[in-house]
Short mmCIF file of C-alpha atoms and ligand atoms in Angstrom, two decimals:
data_model
loop_
_atom_site.label_atom_id
_atom_site.label_comp_id
_atom_site.label_asym_id
_atom_site.label_seq_id
_atom_site.Cartn_x
_atom_site.Cartn_y
_atom_site.Cartn_z
CA UNK T 7 -51.13 -27.47 -56.06
CA UNK T 8 -47.93 -28.84 -54.55
CA UNK T 9 -45.31 -26.17 -53.89
CA UNK T 10 -41.97 -27.12 -52.35
CA UNK T 11 -38.64 -25.41 -51.90
CA UNK T 12 -35.01 -26.28 -51.47
CA UNK T 13 -33.53 -23.75 -49.07
CA UNK T 14 -29.75 -24.08 -48.72
CA UNK T 15 -27.57 -21.76 -46.69
CA UNK T 16 -24.46 -20.52 -48.50
CA UNK T 17 -22.11 -21.79 -45.81
CA UNK T 18 -20.14 -24.06 -48.14
CA UNK T 19 -20.28 -26.08 -51.32
CA UNK T 20 -23.19 -28.39 -52.09
CA UNK T 21 -23.04 -31.46 -49.84
CA UNK T 22 -24.20 -34.80 -51.19
CA UNK T 23 -26.87 -34.90 -48.45
CA UNK T 24 -28.15 -31.52 -49.64
CA UNK T 25 -28.28 -32.82 -53.19
CA UNK T 26 -30.54 -35.58 -51.95
CA UNK T 27 -32.80 -33.09 -50.12
CA UNK T 28 -32.98 -30.95 -53.26
CA UNK T 29 -33.64 -34.02 -55.39
CA UNK T 30 -36.47 -35.28 -53.18
CA UNK T 31 -38.11 -31.85 -53.36
CA UNK T 32 -37.67 -31.78 -57.11
CA UNK T 33 -39.00 -35.33 -57.60
CA UNK T 34 -41.96 -34.66 -55.32
CA UNK T 35 -42.86 -31.45 -57.16
CA UNK T 36 -42.52 -33.05 -60.59
CA UNK T 37 -44.46 -36.13 -59.51
CA UNK T 38 -47.39 -33.93 -58.52
CA UNK T 39 -47.05 -31.46 -61.36
CA UNK T 40 -46.19 -28.82 -58.76
CA UNK T 41 -43.63 -26.09 -58.29
CA UNK T 42 -40.11 -26.35 -56.88
CA UNK T 43 -38.48 -23.16 -55.63
CA UNK T 44 -34.84 -22.41 -54.83
CA UNK T 45 -34.39 -20.11 -51.86
CA UNK T 46 -31.04 -19.01 -50.50
CA UNK T 47 -31.17 -18.73 -46.71
CA UNK T 48 -28.32 -16.35 -46.03
CA UNK T 49 -29.55 -14.72 -42.83
CA UNK T 50 -26.43 -15.73 -40.92
CA UNK T 51 -23.89 -13.38 -42.44
CA UNK T 52 -21.09 -14.66 -40.18
CA UNK T 53 -21.18 -18.07 -41.87
CA UNK T 54 -21.44 -16.74 -45.41
CA UNK T 55 -18.92 -18.33 -47.78
CA UNK T 56 -17.98 -16.33 -50.88
CA UNK T 57 -18.93 -18.18 -54.07
CA UNK T 58 -21.03 -20.79 -52.28
CA UNK T 59 -24.33 -19.72 -53.85
CA UNK T 60 -22.94 -19.95 -57.37
CA UNK T 61 -21.25 -23.27 -56.64
CA UNK T 62 -24.42 -24.79 -55.18
CA UNK T 63 -26.51 -23.62 -58.12
CA UNK T 64 -23.95 -25.05 -60.57
CA UNK T 65 -23.84 -28.38 -58.77
CA UNK T 66 -27.65 -28.61 -58.78
CA UNK T 67 -27.78 -27.76 -62.49
CA UNK T 68 -25.08 -30.35 -63.18
CA UNK T 69 -27.24 -32.96 -61.45
CA UNK T 70 -30.31 -31.94 -63.46
CA UNK T 71 -32.26 -30.55 -60.51
CA UNK T 72 -34.14 -27.52 -61.84
CA UNK T 73 -36.37 -24.89 -60.28
CA UNK T 74 -39.51 -23.18 -61.45
CA UNK T 75 -39.89 -19.79 -59.91
CA UNK T 76 -38.14 -16.68 -58.76
CA UNK T 77 -36.32 -13.83 -60.43
CA UNK T 78 -35.04 -14.66 -63.90
CA UNK T 79 -31.27 -15.14 -64.17
CA UNK T 80 -29.79 -15.95 -67.57
CA UNK T 81 -32.66 -18.06 -68.84
CA UNK T 82 -33.00 -19.92 -65.54
CA UNK T 83 -35.20 -19.26 -62.56
CA UNK T 84 -34.32 -18.05 -59.19
CA UNK T 85 -33.22 -18.04 -56.65
CA UNK T 86 -35.02 -16.06 -53.97
CA UNK T 87 -32.40 -14.60 -51.65
CA UNK T 88 -33.33 -13.87 -48.05
CA UNK T 89 -30.78 -11.11 -47.55
CA UNK T 90 -32.70 -9.12 -50.19
CA UNK T 91 -35.85 -9.43 -48.09
CA UNK T 92 -34.67 -8.41 -44.61
CA UNK T 93 -37.21 -5.57 -44.16
CA UNK T 94 -40.01 -8.02 -44.66
CA UNK T 95 -38.93 -10.27 -41.79
CA UNK T 96 -38.57 -7.29 -39.48
CA UNK T 97 -42.14 -6.23 -40.22
CA UNK T 98 -43.45 -9.69 -39.47
CA UNK T 99 -41.31 -10.02 -36.34
CA UNK T 100 -42.67 -6.75 -34.97
CA UNK T 101 -46.18 -7.92 -35.76
CA UNK T 102 -45.65 -10.75 -33.25
CA UNK T 103 -44.47 -8.31 -30.61
CA UNK T 104 -47.66 -6.32 -31.09
CA UNK T 105 -49.86 -9.41 -30.87
CA UNK T 106 -48.08 -10.55 -27.69
CA UNK T 107 -46.43 -13.64 -29.23
CA UNK T 108 -42.94 -12.20 -29.06
CA UNK T 109 -41.13 -9.85 -26.70
CA UNK T 110 -38.11 -7.59 -26.28
CA UNK T 111 -35.09 -8.91 -24.40
CA UNK T 112 -32.08 -6.78 -23.43
CA UNK T 113 -29.64 -9.33 -22.00
CA UNK T 114 -25.95 -8.90 -22.78
CA UNK T 115 -23.77 -11.76 -23.97
CA UNK T 116 -22.19 -11.90 -20.49
CA UNK T 117 -25.59 -12.14 -18.81
CA UNK T 118 -26.60 -14.98 -21.11
CA UNK T 119 -23.32 -16.79 -20.45
CA UNK T 120 -23.85 -16.47 -16.72
CA UNK T 121 -27.37 -17.86 -17.10
CA UNK T 122 -26.03 -20.91 -18.92
CA UNK T 123 -23.36 -21.47 -16.26
CA UNK T 124 -26.06 -21.36 -13.54
CA UNK T 125 -28.22 -23.81 -15.46
CA UNK T 126 -25.33 -26.16 -16.05
CA UNK T 127 -24.43 -26.13 -12.35
CA UNK T 128 -28.05 -26.91 -11.51
CA UNK T 129 -28.05 -29.75 -14.04
CA UNK T 130 -30.82 -28.31 -16.21
CA UNK T 131 -30.82 -28.04 -19.99
CA UNK T 132 -29.77 -24.57 -21.21
CA UNK T 133 -32.78 -22.50 -22.20
CA UNK T 134 -33.66 -18.82 -22.00
CA UNK T 135 -35.05 -18.16 -18.52
CA UNK T 136 -37.79 -15.66 -19.22
CA UNK T 137 -38.60 -15.15 -15.54
CA UNK T 138 -35.17 -14.08 -14.34
CA UNK T 139 -33.54 -12.35 -17.31
CA UNK T 140 -33.81 -8.74 -18.50
CA UNK T 141 -36.81 -8.61 -20.79
CA UNK T 142 -40.13 -6.92 -21.34
CA UNK T 143 -41.78 -9.04 -18.63
CA UNK T 144 -39.25 -8.70 -15.83
CA UNK T 145 -38.48 -5.04 -16.56
CA UNK T 146 -42.05 -3.87 -17.08
CA UNK T 147 -43.53 -1.76 -19.88
CA UNK T 148 -42.16 1.60 -18.74
CA UNK T 149 -38.55 0.47 -18.41
CA UNK T 150 -38.82 -1.43 -21.71
CA UNK T 151 -40.00 1.72 -23.51
CA UNK T 152 -37.26 3.76 -21.88
CA UNK T 153 -34.57 1.30 -23.02
CA UNK T 154 -36.00 1.21 -26.53
CA UNK T 155 -36.06 5.02 -26.62
CA UNK T 156 -32.39 5.17 -25.78
CA UNK T 157 -31.72 2.47 -28.43
CA UNK T 158 -30.40 -0.10 -25.95
CA UNK T 159 -29.28 -3.27 -27.76
CA UNK T 160 -32.06 -5.83 -27.80
CA UNK T 161 -33.44 -8.87 -29.54
CA UNK T 162 -36.98 -10.10 -30.19
CA UNK T 163 -37.78 -13.52 -28.75
CA UNK T 164 -40.65 -15.90 -29.39
CA UNK T 165 -42.91 -16.25 -26.36
CA UNK T 166 -43.25 -20.01 -26.16
CA UNK T 167 -46.42 -21.12 -24.30
CA UNK T 168 -44.92 -23.04 -21.40
CA UNK T 169 -47.85 -25.20 -20.39
CA UNK T 170 -49.12 -26.68 -23.65
CA UNK T 171 -47.60 -29.43 -25.80
CA UNK T 172 -46.66 -28.73 -29.41
CA UNK T 173 -47.90 -31.38 -31.81
CA UNK T 174 -47.39 -31.94 -35.48
CA UNK T 175 -47.44 -34.73 -37.99
CA UNK T 176 -44.36 -35.59 -40.01
CA UNK T 177 -44.88 -37.56 -43.21
CA UNK T 178 -41.78 -39.63 -42.48
CA UNK T 179 -41.46 -39.56 -38.68
CA UNK T 180 -45.13 -39.84 -37.82
CA UNK T 181 -46.69 -37.85 -34.96
CA UNK T 182 -44.33 -35.68 -32.96
CA UNK T 183 -45.16 -34.18 -29.55
CA UNK T 184 -42.88 -31.81 -27.67
CA UNK T 185 -43.65 -30.22 -24.30
CA UNK T 186 -43.75 -26.43 -24.48
CA UNK T 187 -41.52 -26.12 -21.45
CA UNK T 188 -38.73 -27.83 -23.38
CA UNK T 189 -38.78 -25.28 -26.20
CA UNK T 190 -36.46 -22.29 -26.07
CA UNK T 191 -37.76 -18.74 -26.45
CA UNK T 192 -36.10 -18.56 -29.82
CA UNK T 193 -34.56 -15.28 -30.96
CA UNK T 194 -36.50 -14.09 -34.02
CA UNK T 195 -34.79 -10.77 -34.68
CA UNK T 196 -31.18 -10.26 -33.68
CA UNK T 197 -29.77 -7.10 -32.11
CA UNK T 198 -28.65 -5.88 -35.54
CA UNK T 199 -32.24 -6.23 -36.74
CA UNK T 200 -31.46 -9.25 -38.92
CA UNK T 201 -33.87 -12.16 -38.71
CA UNK T 202 -32.80 -15.61 -37.54
CA UNK T 203 -33.25 -18.63 -39.76
CA UNK T 204 -36.46 -19.59 -37.92
CA UNK T 205 -38.35 -16.36 -38.54
CA UNK T 206 -37.22 -15.90 -42.14
CA UNK T 207 -37.89 -19.55 -42.94
CA UNK T 208 -41.45 -19.51 -41.63
CA UNK T 209 -42.32 -16.13 -43.14
CA UNK T 210 -41.01 -17.23 -46.53
CA UNK T 211 -42.63 -20.64 -46.46
CA UNK T 212 -45.91 -18.88 -45.78
CA UNK T 213 -45.51 -16.10 -48.35
CA UNK T 214 -44.28 -18.53 -50.99
CA UNK T 215 -47.27 -20.75 -50.25
CA UNK T 216 -45.13 -23.80 -49.57
CA UNK T 217 -47.34 -26.87 -49.10
CA UNK T 218 -44.65 -29.41 -48.11
CA UNK T 219 -41.43 -28.77 -46.23
CA UNK T 220 -39.08 -31.61 -47.18
CA UNK T 221 -35.77 -31.14 -45.42
CA UNK T 222 -32.99 -32.86 -43.51
CA UNK T 223 -33.69 -34.52 -40.17
CA UNK T 224 -31.35 -32.10 -38.40
CA UNK T 225 -34.16 -29.52 -38.63
CA UNK T 226 -36.67 -31.68 -36.79
CA UNK T 227 -35.82 -30.12 -33.39
CA UNK T 228 -36.55 -26.66 -34.89
CA UNK T 229 -39.94 -27.65 -36.17
CA UNK T 230 -41.88 -27.18 -32.89
CA UNK T 231 -40.71 -23.55 -32.89
CA UNK T 232 -41.87 -23.20 -36.46
CA UNK T 233 -45.24 -24.72 -35.61
CA UNK T 234 -45.59 -22.18 -32.79
CA UNK T 235 -44.70 -19.39 -35.20
CA UNK T 236 -47.39 -20.50 -37.66
CA UNK T 237 -49.89 -20.53 -34.80
CA UNK T 238 -48.77 -17.11 -33.59
CA UNK T 239 -49.20 -15.62 -37.05
CA UNK T 240 -52.50 -17.42 -37.49
CA UNK T 241 -51.19 -19.21 -40.59
CA UNK T 242 -51.69 -22.77 -41.69
CA UNK T 243 -48.46 -24.76 -41.30
CA UNK T 244 -47.20 -26.76 -44.28
CA UNK T 245 -46.88 -30.53 -44.19
CA UNK T 246 -43.49 -31.56 -42.82
CA UNK T 247 -41.27 -34.41 -44.00
CA UNK T 248 -37.86 -34.81 -42.36
CA UNK T 249 -35.48 -36.94 -44.36
CA UNK T 250 -33.09 -39.13 -42.32
CA UNK T 251 -29.35 -38.53 -42.35
CA UNK T 252 -26.89 -40.03 -44.75
CA UNK T 253 -24.41 -42.15 -42.83
CA UNK T 254 -20.87 -43.45 -43.22
CA UNK T 255 -20.57 -47.23 -43.43
CA UNK T 256 -19.86 -47.24 -39.66
CA UNK T 257 -23.21 -45.42 -39.18
CA UNK T 258 -21.61 -42.16 -38.04
CA UNK T 259 -22.71 -38.90 -39.65
CA UNK T 260 -21.29 -38.67 -43.16
CA UNK T 261 -17.99 -36.84 -43.14
CA UNK T 262 -14.98 -36.15 -45.33
CA UNK T 263 -12.86 -38.64 -43.42
CA UNK T 264 -14.68 -41.53 -45.11
CA UNK T 265 -14.63 -40.22 -48.65
CA UNK T 266 -16.05 -37.47 -50.80
CA UNK T 267 -19.01 -35.53 -49.49
CA UNK T 268 -19.26 -32.55 -51.85
CA UNK T 269 -21.14 -32.95 -55.12
CA UNK T 270 -18.33 -31.23 -57.02
CA UNK T 271 -15.86 -33.83 -55.73
CA UNK T 272 -18.01 -36.61 -57.17
CA UNK T 273 -18.21 -34.73 -60.45
CA UNK T 274 -14.43 -34.26 -60.49
CA UNK T 275 -13.93 -37.97 -59.83
CA UNK T 276 -15.81 -38.68 -63.04
CA UNK T 277 -19.22 -39.77 -61.79
CA UNK T 278 -22.00 -39.23 -64.29
CA UNK T 279 -24.67 -36.85 -62.97
CA UNK T 280 -27.48 -39.31 -63.79
CA UNK T 281 -25.67 -42.14 -62.00
CA UNK T 282 -25.10 -39.99 -58.91
CA UNK T 283 -28.73 -38.83 -58.95
CA UNK T 284 -29.96 -42.42 -59.34
CA UNK T 285 -27.77 -43.54 -56.45
CA UNK T 286 -28.66 -40.64 -54.16
CA UNK T 287 -32.38 -41.12 -54.84
CA UNK T 288 -32.13 -44.73 -53.66
CA UNK T 289 -30.11 -43.76 -50.60
CA UNK T 290 -33.02 -43.56 -48.15
CA UNK T 291 -35.91 -44.11 -50.54
CA UNK T 292 -37.01 -47.31 -52.18
CA UNK T 293 -39.58 -47.79 -54.94
CA UNK T 294 -39.88 -51.46 -53.89
CA UNK T 295 -39.07 -52.94 -57.28
CA UNK T 296 -36.49 -55.50 -58.15
CA UNK T 297 -34.20 -53.11 -59.99
CA UNK T 298 -31.68 -50.38 -59.26
CA UNK T 299 -31.36 -48.31 -62.41
CA UNK T 300 -33.83 -45.48 -62.84
CA UNK T 301 -33.70 -42.53 -65.20
CA UNK T 302 -34.86 -39.18 -63.81
CA UNK T 303 -38.34 -39.51 -65.32
CA UNK T 304 -38.70 -42.97 -63.79
CA UNK T 305 -37.75 -41.55 -60.39
CA UNK T 306 -40.32 -38.79 -60.86
CA UNK T 307 -43.02 -41.30 -61.75
CA UNK T 308 -42.32 -43.38 -58.64
CA UNK T 309 -41.39 -40.86 -55.96
CA UNK T 310 -43.63 -40.77 -52.89
CA UNK T 311 -42.78 -39.67 -49.37
CA UNK T 312 -44.21 -42.81 -47.77
CA UNK T 313 -41.36 -44.79 -49.28
CA UNK T 314 -38.68 -42.63 -47.69
CA UNK T 315 -37.10 -44.67 -44.91
CA UNK T 316 -37.19 -43.56 -41.30
CA UNK T 317 -33.75 -44.92 -40.46
CA UNK T 318 -30.52 -43.26 -41.55
CA UNK T 319 -29.25 -44.33 -44.96
CA UNK T 320 -25.73 -45.71 -45.24
CA UNK T 321 -23.82 -44.21 -48.15
CA UNK T 322 -22.33 -47.16 -49.97
CA UNK T 323 -19.39 -45.89 -52.07
CA UNK T 324 -18.91 -49.32 -53.66
CA UNK T 325 -22.50 -49.40 -54.84
CA UNK T 326 -22.10 -45.92 -56.30
CA UNK T 327 -19.06 -47.10 -58.28
CA UNK T 328 -21.02 -50.09 -59.49
CA UNK T 329 -23.85 -47.83 -60.58
CA UNK T 330 -21.52 -45.50 -62.46
CA UNK T 331 -20.08 -48.48 -64.31
CA UNK T 332 -23.63 -49.58 -65.21
CA UNK T 333 -24.33 -46.15 -66.66
CA UNK T 334 -21.02 -46.24 -68.52
CA UNK T 335 -22.08 -49.50 -70.15
CA UNK T 336 -25.51 -48.24 -71.13
CA UNK T 337 -24.64 -44.87 -72.64
CA UNK T 338 -24.25 -44.06 -76.30
CA UNK T 339 -20.62 -44.58 -77.31
CA UNK T 340 -20.57 -41.67 -79.75
CA UNK T 341 -21.64 -39.29 -76.97
CA UNK T 342 -19.10 -40.81 -74.59
CA UNK T 343 -16.41 -40.40 -77.23
CA UNK T 344 -17.19 -36.70 -77.52
CA UNK T 345 -16.91 -36.37 -73.77
CA UNK T 346 -13.56 -38.16 -73.76
CA UNK T 347 -11.96 -36.25 -76.65
CA UNK T 348 -10.67 -33.26 -74.63
CA UNK T 349 -8.76 -35.52 -72.23
CA UNK T 350 -7.28 -37.53 -75.13
CA UNK T 351 -6.19 -34.32 -76.74
CA UNK T 352 -4.73 -33.05 -73.47
CA UNK T 353 -2.80 -36.31 -73.13
CA UNK T 354 -1.38 -35.72 -76.62
CA UNK T 355 -2.70 -38.93 -78.15
CA UNK T 356 -2.68 -39.19 -81.95
CA UNK T 357 -5.43 -41.75 -82.51
CA UNK T 358 -8.51 -39.87 -81.46
CA UNK T 359 -10.83 -39.81 -84.40
CA UNK T 360 -14.36 -39.79 -82.84
CA UNK T 361 -15.69 -43.00 -84.43
CA UNK T 362 -12.45 -44.78 -83.54
CA UNK T 363 -12.65 -43.52 -79.93
CA UNK T 364 -16.26 -44.72 -79.77
CA UNK T 365 -15.13 -48.21 -80.80
CA UNK T 366 -12.38 -48.19 -78.17
CA UNK T 367 -14.96 -47.20 -75.53
CA UNK T 368 -17.28 -49.95 -76.69
CA UNK T 369 -14.45 -52.45 -76.31
CA UNK T 370 -13.08 -51.35 -72.94
CA UNK T 371 -16.02 -50.03 -70.96
CA UNK T 372 -16.93 -53.41 -69.50
CA UNK T 373 -13.71 -53.27 -67.55
CA UNK T 374 -13.67 -49.82 -65.96
CA UNK T 375 -15.72 -47.67 -63.59
CA UNK T 376 -15.23 -44.21 -65.04
CA UNK T 377 -15.11 -42.94 -68.59
CA UNK T 378 -11.74 -41.29 -68.01
CA UNK T 379 -10.30 -44.66 -66.93
CA UNK T 380 -10.38 -45.53 -70.61
CA UNK T 381 -7.77 -42.87 -71.35
CA UNK T 382 -5.21 -44.68 -69.22
CA UNK T 383 -6.52 -48.21 -69.54
CA UNK T 384 -6.51 -47.93 -73.35
CA UNK T 385 -3.36 -45.86 -73.79
CA UNK T 386 -1.96 -48.42 -76.28
CA UNK T 387 -4.97 -47.81 -78.52
CA UNK T 388 -4.69 -44.02 -78.51
CA UNK T 389 -0.94 -43.45 -78.58
CA UNK T 390 1.88 -44.47 -80.88
CA UNK T 391 4.50 -44.94 -78.21
CA UNK T 392 3.96 -47.53 -75.51
CA UNK T 393 4.99 -47.19 -71.90
CA UNK T 394 8.27 -49.09 -71.45
CA UNK T 395 8.01 -52.70 -70.30
CA UNK T 396 9.68 -53.45 -67.02
CA UNK T 397 13.15 -54.90 -67.49
CA UNK T 398 12.45 -58.35 -66.11
CA UNK T 399 9.46 -58.87 -68.42
CA UNK T 400 11.35 -57.52 -71.41
CA UNK T 401 14.33 -59.80 -70.68
CA UNK T 402 12.25 -62.94 -70.21
CA UNK T 403 10.27 -62.33 -73.41
CA UNK T 404 13.36 -61.49 -75.46
CA UNK T 405 15.16 -64.52 -74.12
CA UNK T 406 12.45 -66.93 -75.27
CA UNK T 407 13.60 -68.13 -78.73
CA UNK T 408 10.44 -70.13 -79.44
CA UNK T 409 8.28 -67.15 -78.63
CA UNK T 410 10.33 -64.89 -80.87
CA UNK T 411 9.93 -67.37 -83.71
CA UNK T 412 6.17 -67.58 -83.17
CA UNK T 413 5.85 -63.78 -83.03
CA UNK T 414 7.87 -63.43 -86.23
CA UNK T 415 5.64 -65.95 -88.03
CA UNK T 416 2.54 -64.23 -86.73
CA UNK T 417 3.89 -60.86 -87.85
CA UNK T 418 4.59 -62.14 -91.38
CA UNK T 419 1.14 -63.66 -91.75
CA UNK T 420 -0.78 -60.68 -90.34
CA UNK T 421 -2.98 -58.52 -92.54
CA UNK T 422 -6.17 -56.52 -92.13
CA UNK T 423 -8.01 -59.27 -93.96
CA UNK T 424 -6.90 -61.80 -91.37
CA UNK T 425 -7.89 -59.44 -88.55
CA UNK T 426 -11.32 -58.96 -90.12
CA UNK T 427 -12.13 -62.63 -89.56
CA UNK T 428 -12.03 -64.15 -86.08
CA UNK T 429 -11.38 -67.67 -87.36
CA UNK T 430 -8.61 -66.58 -89.67
CA UNK T 431 -6.99 -64.65 -86.82
CA UNK T 432 -7.19 -67.68 -84.55
CA UNK T 433 -5.84 -69.93 -87.32
CA UNK T 434 -2.83 -67.68 -87.84
CA UNK T 435 -2.09 -67.47 -84.11
CA UNK T 436 -2.38 -71.24 -83.74
CA UNK T 437 -0.22 -72.01 -86.76
CA UNK T 438 2.44 -69.47 -85.69
CA UNK T 439 2.58 -70.87 -82.15
CA UNK T 440 2.61 -74.51 -83.15
CA UNK T 441 5.26 -74.12 -85.84
CA UNK T 442 7.53 -72.77 -83.09
CA UNK T 443 6.58 -75.62 -80.77
CA UNK T 444 4.46 -73.40 -78.47
CA UNK T 445 1.00 -74.17 -77.13
CA UNK T 446 -1.63 -71.53 -78.03
CA UNK T 447 -2.06 -70.78 -74.36
CA UNK T 448 1.63 -69.90 -74.09
CA UNK T 449 1.46 -67.59 -77.07
CA UNK T 450 -1.58 -65.35 -76.68
CA UNK T 451 -0.56 -63.72 -73.42
CA UNK T 452 2.96 -62.75 -74.56
CA UNK T 453 1.45 -61.53 -77.84
CA UNK T 454 -0.80 -59.19 -75.86
CA UNK T 455 2.11 -57.96 -73.76
CA UNK T 456 4.28 -57.28 -76.79
CA UNK T 457 1.59 -55.42 -78.71
CA UNK T 458 -0.06 -53.50 -75.86
CA UNK T 459 2.58 -53.53 -73.11
CA UNK T 460 -0.14 -54.63 -70.74
CA UNK T 461 -1.05 -58.02 -69.40
CA UNK T 462 -4.77 -57.33 -69.11
CA UNK T 463 -7.31 -55.79 -71.42
CA UNK T 464 -10.25 -56.63 -73.62
CA UNK T 465 -10.27 -59.76 -75.80
CA UNK T 466 -7.17 -59.83 -77.92
CA UNK T 467 -8.76 -60.25 -81.32
CA UNK T 468 -10.97 -57.12 -81.23
CA UNK T 469 -8.09 -55.25 -79.62
CA UNK T 470 -5.73 -56.05 -82.48
CA UNK T 471 -8.53 -55.38 -84.93
CA UNK T 472 -8.85 -51.86 -83.56
CA UNK T 473 -5.11 -51.34 -83.77
CA UNK T 474 -5.06 -52.58 -87.35
CA UNK T 475 -2.42 -54.77 -88.98
CA UNK T 476 0.02 -51.94 -89.61
CA UNK T 477 0.28 -50.78 -86.02
CA UNK T 478 0.43 -54.38 -84.75
CA UNK T 479 3.24 -55.18 -87.16
CA UNK T 480 5.29 -52.14 -86.28
CA UNK T 481 5.03 -53.04 -82.58
CA UNK T 482 6.05 -56.61 -83.29
CA UNK T 483 8.94 -55.32 -85.42
CA UNK T 484 10.07 -53.02 -82.64
CA UNK T 485 10.10 -55.96 -80.24
CA UNK T 486 11.83 -58.37 -82.62
CA UNK T 487 14.54 -55.90 -83.60
N1 LIG G 761 -31.36 -23.18 -44.60
C1 LIG G 761 -31.56 -24.48 -44.07
C2 LIG G 761 -30.38 -25.35 -44.47
O1 LIG G 761 -29.34 -24.86 -44.72
C3 LIG G 761 -32.84 -25.03 -44.61
C4 LIG G 761 -33.67 -25.77 -43.66
C5 LIG G 761 -35.08 -25.89 -44.20
O2 LIG G 761 -35.21 -26.44 -45.29
O3 LIG G 761 -35.99 -25.40 -43.56
O4 LIG G 761 -30.43 -26.54 -44.53
#
């Protein structure tokens, strides 16, 4: 049985890279008919951001990433919260002290700083120096017990075997080998008794029977410590899969400077959750088919770890826009209309009857990226008053006597019956233009501008059809008078 978890820390809102990690866990679990757990890793209270847990959960739900286990909250599962389990980690940490895999250390912050300065001066990588610092080994058992009895501040550190190599297999990175002497004696329990990420993470992955740890590449350097912890506890380690970073187009680590990075920002911009999920899934994973659009179930059916790329994945904002537009074109217009109604109402538009709005969407969606673009792009279809034409355009149109004559003829001939028939509409436009001595080509564009106050839009005939003869005539009248 596959059991995976997404384990965010509440240090901020949900990052797009974290959405991808969550999604890969979710897809992997669903693909194998397994379980996907949400676990909040809030051991570092100094980096806790108020509201972050709720925001992350909301963003995940918005994207359609769901979880299967944990305490029940309002009809949904989870999450497990580490800060509610602190006693557990302490018990396990102390167990390692008893078995000789971890030890007490009493160094002050100043002593540790001085150690780092010494190491820097000597040109060696900073790492806890077990042999020279104040710990259980250098102080001896008696002194250690004395210090503990007087409640001297202390931490518990992992005793890393210095001579052996640590080896593990990563499903994406392949075999990884790290020399023990390069691994820090990681703090497991802090002086306030709180666990560090490493201890809590390993204890929970074990207790929650996690089979596959799928997480961001930035945790790869921590994994040797985790492997040592599993060995120290005598537990079987899960399978690891470290997902490569998401990169800016210039291949630097993805950051705000290049565009949005928080899931809620993408939502606010108007991206559809299924489009964002589709895009994020393909950012670093590739089902090797000649297509780009996949619904969630299709992603689930295809998702395997061996198709996750090893190299960092460039986040292509243009491709995401393209994908959103594809989803906009494929969705049901009635549903899109319902989603658009609140913004039409907020804008104070009068023509917002749902079936009418659906027809407007059908007509305009080929030309925009976001659903809400239609509110502005199609303002002349929703509102009764048009944005004023700029003076130069107005003057040149008004000053064109032939055009005015053609528009007047067109206005007089126009009816809903004519609009209902493409040929009849074309015939009327042609006859009106020619009677005034204008070529068709010189008539249609000004006609559009006069009726919509825009020089681009969907084909003119269906546009005028949507407006209906009455509205078209009143706009022509307003221009001609
Ligand atoms: N709490 C870690 C994070 O914020 C999770 C790392 C892991 O999945 O082990 O990304």
